[in-house]
Structures are given as structure tokens and as C-alpha cells.
Short mmCIF file of C-alpha atoms and ligand atoms in Angstrom, two decimals:
data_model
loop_
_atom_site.label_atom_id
_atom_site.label_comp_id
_atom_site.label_asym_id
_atom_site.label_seq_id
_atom_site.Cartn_x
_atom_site.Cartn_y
_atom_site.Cartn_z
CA UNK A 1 125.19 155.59 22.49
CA UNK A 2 124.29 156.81 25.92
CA UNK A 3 124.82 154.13 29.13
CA UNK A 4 121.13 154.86 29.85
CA UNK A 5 120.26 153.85 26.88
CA UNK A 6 122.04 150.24 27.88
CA UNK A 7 120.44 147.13 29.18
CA UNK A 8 121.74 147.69 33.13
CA UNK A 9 119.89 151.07 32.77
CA UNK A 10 116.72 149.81 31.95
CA UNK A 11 116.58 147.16 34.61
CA UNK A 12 117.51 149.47 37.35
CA UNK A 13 114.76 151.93 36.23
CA UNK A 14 112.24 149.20 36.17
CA UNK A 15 113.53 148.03 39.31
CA UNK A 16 113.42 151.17 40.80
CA UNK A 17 110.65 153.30 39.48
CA UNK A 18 110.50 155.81 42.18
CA UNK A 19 114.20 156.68 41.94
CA UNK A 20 114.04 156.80 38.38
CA UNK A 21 111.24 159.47 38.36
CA UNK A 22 112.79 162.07 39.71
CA UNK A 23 115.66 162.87 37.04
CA UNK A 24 117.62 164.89 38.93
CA UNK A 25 118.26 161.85 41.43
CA UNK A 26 121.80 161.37 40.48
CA UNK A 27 123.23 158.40 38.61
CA UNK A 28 127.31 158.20 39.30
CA UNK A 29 130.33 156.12 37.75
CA UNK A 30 133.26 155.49 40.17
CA UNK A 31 136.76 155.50 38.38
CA UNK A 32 139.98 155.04 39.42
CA UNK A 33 143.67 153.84 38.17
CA UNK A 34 146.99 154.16 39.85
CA UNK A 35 148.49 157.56 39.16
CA UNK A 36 152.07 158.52 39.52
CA UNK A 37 152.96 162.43 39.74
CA UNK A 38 156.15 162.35 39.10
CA UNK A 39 156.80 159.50 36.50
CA UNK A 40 156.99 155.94 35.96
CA UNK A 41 160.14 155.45 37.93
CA UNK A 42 159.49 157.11 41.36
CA UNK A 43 157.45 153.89 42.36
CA UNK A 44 156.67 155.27 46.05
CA UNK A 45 154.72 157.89 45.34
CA UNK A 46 152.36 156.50 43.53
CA UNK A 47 148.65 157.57 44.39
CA UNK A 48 144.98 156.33 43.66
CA UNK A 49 142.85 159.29 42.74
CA UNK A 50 138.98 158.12 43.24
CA UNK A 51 136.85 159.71 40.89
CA UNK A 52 133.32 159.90 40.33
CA UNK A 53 131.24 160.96 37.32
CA UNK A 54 127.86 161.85 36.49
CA UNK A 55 125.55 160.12 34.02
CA UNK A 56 122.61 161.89 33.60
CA UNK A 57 124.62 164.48 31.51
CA UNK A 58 124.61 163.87 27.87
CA UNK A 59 127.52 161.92 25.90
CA UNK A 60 129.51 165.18 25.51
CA UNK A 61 129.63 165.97 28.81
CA UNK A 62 129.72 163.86 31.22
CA UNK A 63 133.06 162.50 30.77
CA UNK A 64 134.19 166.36 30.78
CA UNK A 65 136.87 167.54 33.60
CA UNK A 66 134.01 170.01 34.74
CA UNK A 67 131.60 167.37 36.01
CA UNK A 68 134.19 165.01 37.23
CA UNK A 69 134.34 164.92 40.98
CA UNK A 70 137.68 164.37 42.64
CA UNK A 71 136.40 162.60 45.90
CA UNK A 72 139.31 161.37 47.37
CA UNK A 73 143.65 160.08 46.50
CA UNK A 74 144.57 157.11 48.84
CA UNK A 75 148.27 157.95 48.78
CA UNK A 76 151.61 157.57 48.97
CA UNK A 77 151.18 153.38 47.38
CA UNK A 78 149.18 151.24 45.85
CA UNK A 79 146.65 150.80 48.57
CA UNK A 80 146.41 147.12 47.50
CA UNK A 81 143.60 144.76 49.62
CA UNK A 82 143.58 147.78 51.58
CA UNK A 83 141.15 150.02 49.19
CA UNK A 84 138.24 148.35 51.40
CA UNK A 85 139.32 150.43 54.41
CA UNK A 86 140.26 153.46 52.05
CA UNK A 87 137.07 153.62 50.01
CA UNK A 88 134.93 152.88 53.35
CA UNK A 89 133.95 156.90 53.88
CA UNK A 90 132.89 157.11 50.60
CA UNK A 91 130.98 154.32 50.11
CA UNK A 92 128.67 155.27 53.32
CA UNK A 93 127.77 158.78 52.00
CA UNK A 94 126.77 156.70 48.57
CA UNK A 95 124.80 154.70 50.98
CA UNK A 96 123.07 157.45 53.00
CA UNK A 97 122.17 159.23 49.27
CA UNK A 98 120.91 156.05 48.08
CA UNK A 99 118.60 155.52 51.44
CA UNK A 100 117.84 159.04 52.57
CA UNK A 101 119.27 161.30 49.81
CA UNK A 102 120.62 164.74 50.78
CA UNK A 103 118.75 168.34 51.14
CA UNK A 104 119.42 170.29 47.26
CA UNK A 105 118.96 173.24 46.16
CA UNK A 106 118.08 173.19 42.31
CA UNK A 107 118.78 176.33 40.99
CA UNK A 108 117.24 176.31 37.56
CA UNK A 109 113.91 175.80 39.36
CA UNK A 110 115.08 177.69 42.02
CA UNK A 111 113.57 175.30 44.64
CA UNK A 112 114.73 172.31 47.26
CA UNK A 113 114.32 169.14 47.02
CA UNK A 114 115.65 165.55 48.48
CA UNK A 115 118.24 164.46 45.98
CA UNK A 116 119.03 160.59 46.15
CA UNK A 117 122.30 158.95 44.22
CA UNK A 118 123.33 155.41 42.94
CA UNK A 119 126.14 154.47 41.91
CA UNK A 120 125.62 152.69 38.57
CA UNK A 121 129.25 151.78 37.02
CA UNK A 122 132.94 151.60 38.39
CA UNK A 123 135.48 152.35 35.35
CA UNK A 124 139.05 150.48 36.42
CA UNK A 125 141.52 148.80 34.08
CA UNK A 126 142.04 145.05 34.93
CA UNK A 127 144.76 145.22 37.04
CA UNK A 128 142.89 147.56 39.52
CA UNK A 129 140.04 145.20 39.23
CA UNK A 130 141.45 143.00 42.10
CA UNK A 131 141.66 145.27 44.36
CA UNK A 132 138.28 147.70 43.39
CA UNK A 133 135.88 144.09 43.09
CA UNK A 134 138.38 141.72 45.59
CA UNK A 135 138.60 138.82 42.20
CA UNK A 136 142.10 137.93 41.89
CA UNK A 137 142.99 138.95 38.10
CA UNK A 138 146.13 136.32 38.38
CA UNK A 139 145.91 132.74 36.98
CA UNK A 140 143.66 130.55 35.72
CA UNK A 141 140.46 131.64 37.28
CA UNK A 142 141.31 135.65 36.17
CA UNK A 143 138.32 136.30 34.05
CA UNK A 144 135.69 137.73 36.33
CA UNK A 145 132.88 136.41 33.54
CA UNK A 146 133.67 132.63 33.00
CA UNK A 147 135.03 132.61 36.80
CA UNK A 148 135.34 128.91 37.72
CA UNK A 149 134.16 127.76 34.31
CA UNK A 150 136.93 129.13 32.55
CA UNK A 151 138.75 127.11 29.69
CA UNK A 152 142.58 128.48 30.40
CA UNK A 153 145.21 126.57 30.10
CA UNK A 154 149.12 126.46 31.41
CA UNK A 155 151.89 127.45 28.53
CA UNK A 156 154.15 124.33 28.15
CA UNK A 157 157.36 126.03 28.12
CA UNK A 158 156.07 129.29 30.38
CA UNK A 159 154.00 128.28 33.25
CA UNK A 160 151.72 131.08 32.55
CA UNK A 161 148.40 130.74 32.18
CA UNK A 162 146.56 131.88 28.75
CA UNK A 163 143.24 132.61 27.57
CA UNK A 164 144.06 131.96 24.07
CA UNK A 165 140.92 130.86 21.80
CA UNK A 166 138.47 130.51 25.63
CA UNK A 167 136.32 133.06 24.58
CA UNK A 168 135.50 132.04 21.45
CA UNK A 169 132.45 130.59 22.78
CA UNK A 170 130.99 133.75 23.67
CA UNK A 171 130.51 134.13 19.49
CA UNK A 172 127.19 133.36 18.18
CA UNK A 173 127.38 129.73 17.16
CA UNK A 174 127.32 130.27 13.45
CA UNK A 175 130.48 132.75 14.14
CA UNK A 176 133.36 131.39 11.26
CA UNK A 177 136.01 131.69 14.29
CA UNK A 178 134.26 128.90 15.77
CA UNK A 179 135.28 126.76 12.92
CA UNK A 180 138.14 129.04 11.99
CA UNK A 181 140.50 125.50 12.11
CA UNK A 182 143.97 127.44 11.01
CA UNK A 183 144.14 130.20 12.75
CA UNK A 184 143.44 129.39 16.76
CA UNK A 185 144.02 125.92 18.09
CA UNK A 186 145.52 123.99 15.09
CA UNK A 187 142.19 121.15 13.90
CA UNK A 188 139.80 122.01 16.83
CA UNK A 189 136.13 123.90 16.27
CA UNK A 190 134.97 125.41 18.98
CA UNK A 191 130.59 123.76 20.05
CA UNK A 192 130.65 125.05 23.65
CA UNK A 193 128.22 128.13 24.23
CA UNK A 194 129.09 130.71 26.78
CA UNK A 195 129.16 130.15 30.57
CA UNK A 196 125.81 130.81 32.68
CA UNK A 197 125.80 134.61 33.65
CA UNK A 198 125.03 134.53 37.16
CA UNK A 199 122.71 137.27 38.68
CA UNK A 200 123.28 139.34 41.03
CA UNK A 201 121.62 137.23 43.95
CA UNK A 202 123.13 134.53 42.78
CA UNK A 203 126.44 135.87 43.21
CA UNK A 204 125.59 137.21 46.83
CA UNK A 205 124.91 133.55 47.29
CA UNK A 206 128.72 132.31 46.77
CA UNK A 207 130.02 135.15 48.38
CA UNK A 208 128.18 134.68 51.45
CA UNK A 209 129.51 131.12 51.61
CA UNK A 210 133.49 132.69 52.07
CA UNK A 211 132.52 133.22 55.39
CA UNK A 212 133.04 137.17 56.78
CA UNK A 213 135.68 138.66 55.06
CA UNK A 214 138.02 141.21 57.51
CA UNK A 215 139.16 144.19 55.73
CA UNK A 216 142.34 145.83 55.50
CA UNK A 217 145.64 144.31 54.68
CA UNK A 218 147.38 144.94 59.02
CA UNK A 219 144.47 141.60 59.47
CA UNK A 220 147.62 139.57 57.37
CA UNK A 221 146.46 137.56 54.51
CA UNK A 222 142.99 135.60 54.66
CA UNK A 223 142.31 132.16 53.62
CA UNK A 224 138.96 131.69 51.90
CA UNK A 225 138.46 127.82 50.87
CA UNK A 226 138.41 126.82 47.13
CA UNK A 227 140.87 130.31 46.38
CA UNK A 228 142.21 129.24 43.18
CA UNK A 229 140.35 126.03 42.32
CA UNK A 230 136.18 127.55 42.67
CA UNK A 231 136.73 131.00 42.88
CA UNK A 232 139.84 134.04 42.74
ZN1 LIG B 1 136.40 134.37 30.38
#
């Protein structure tokens, strides 16, 4: 299966109809992972290549090294809060392409035209996710999807916080884990259904209410009200 062929595909197109006619618009994935050139143990020069990739290829390709685009390494550390400030060029050339799109020459039809770009996906493991997405992936309020309405608990004897059995709620409610009485928590059946899925607007809304956010990590740290109890 083809990402175009998911659901996020077929909103934007039918959100977007104009951009979606023209298939050469482009339609991009942004990845990125700390990297470490020279092995596990030479911590300080670790580096953050930022690449992007390009899905209106078919499966086989477009995960290929050919039509991935190296656009930038934030180097020599982990660029931590700081990938705001990093990522900042980048993200205004994605915004020009989305709003004015850039002179192309196609060269199969041997003709110019105005190509425009969105970026559609980021690809990040979940460690990376608090700095690409600013959600804190420590503590109770780590999972990005149940957010404040998570079910985690503190280990006893650890002080960590675990996710054990919480998402079993996200199973249809016939699921047998849901009554599955052995093998999760010892005598409890899970009846709660997953946690609204907010929309995108909706999720502007509680951001806007954190007040404006200053970028880059030389500002010292930020207090945002409710970190840790509403929101991560
Ligand atoms: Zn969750």
C-alpha cells in the first residue's frame, strides 16, 4: 500500500483540489534521526541529517537513495529545543512552494511550469519526536495520541511511568484482550473506548492558549502553564 492511497491523502486532495490536479505538484516526507559518523561512543559529534522524500513516486522508489534529498545536517550535537531555529530556512522555502510554487522545467514534456510542494509526513523515531513536534516524550503525558487523557501509571518500586495495558482501548470493543483477564492487569477488563482524536483546528486551539512560544534554546527554558499535568 501506497501513502496516497491512505486516509490523510484523500482529505488533503479533497481539501485541496487545485493542488491535487496538477500531479507533478510535489508531495514530500521530512525525516530525520540523530546520526553519529564515527560510532556510538564519540557522543560530540553527533549530527542531525534532515532529509526529505518524495511521494508521488511509486512504492519502489520513493524510499530509494536516488530520490532522497539531503537538505540540510544541524551539527556537531543534538540540536535539542533548538531544531526550531535550525529547521527555520527550510521550512520557509516549503512555505514559499506551498504559496507561490517555484519556476520548473519538466523535461519529459519538455515545457515550464509553476511547481507547488507540501509537505505531507515527517518520519522521526520517538525520541526525536520532542524535539521535531515540541511534545515532551518523557512521563506520564508521553503519548502524543491520548495526550492529557492518558491512563499511565507510576511503577511502585521504579518511579517510572508505564503504559502497560493503556492502549488496549484503542481495540475494537469485542477485541479478547479487552477481557484477556490473565495476561495484562491481573482481574480487570478493559470498557473504556479510545480518547477523542482532536482535529487539526482543534489542536491549533490549545496551542494558541500557551501563549507565544520563543524559539531557540540561548531564550533559557520556557514555562508554559499546565506542562506536565494538561499537556507535555
Ligand atoms: Zn496513548
Amino acid at each position: 500500500m501506497h501513502p496516497s492511497d491512505g486516509e490523510a491523502s484523500k482529505q488533503f486532495n479533497s481539501v485541496h483540489p487545485h493542488f491535487s490536479a496538477e500531479s507533478r505538484n510535489m508531495r514530500l516526507g521530512l525525516c530525520t534521526d540523530e546520526f553519529n559518523p564515527f560510532g556510538s561512543f564519540a557522543a560530540p559529534y553527533s549530527c542531525w541529517p534532515i532529509i526529505l522524500t518524495v511521494y508521488n513516486l511509486p512504492p519502489g522508489m520513493c524510499m530509494r537513495l536516488e530520490f532522497m534529498f539531503l537538505s540540510m545536517v544541524i551539527s556537531p550535537s543534538s540540536p535539542g529545543w533548538n531544531i526550531d531555529v535550525c529547521l527555520r530556512p527550510l521550512i520557509d522555502e516549503l512555505t514559499q512552494l506551498w504559496s507561490f510554487g517555484a519556476l520548473t522545467y519538466d523535461i519529459s514534456r519538455k515545457q515550464n511550469f509553476v511547481m507547488r510542494a507540501t509537505l505531507m509526513w515527517n518520519i522521526n523515531d520517538f525520541p526525536a519526536y520532542e524535539m521535531v513536534y515540541g511534545w515532551s516524550t518523557h512521563g506520564k503525558l508521553a503519548c502524543p495520541y491520548c495526550m492529557k487523557n492518558n491512563k499511565a501509571f507510576t511503577l511502585t518500586n521504579g518511579g517510572k511511568a508505564s503504559f502497560f495495558y493503556c492502549h488496549c482501548r484503542f481495540l475494537p470493543l469485542n477485541h479478547r484482550y479487552r477481557k484477556n483477564r490473565k495476561d495484562f492487569f491481573i482481574g480487570r477488563v478493559e470498557k473504556d473506548i479510545a480518547p477523542p482524536r482532536l482535529s487539526g483546528e482543534e489542536l491549533l486551539d490549545v496551542v494558541s492558549e500557551y501563549g507565544d512560544i520563543m524559539f531557540g534554546l540561548l531564550l533559557g527554558k520556557q514555562k508554559f502553564p499546565g506542562f506536565g499535568l494538561t499537556h507535555n
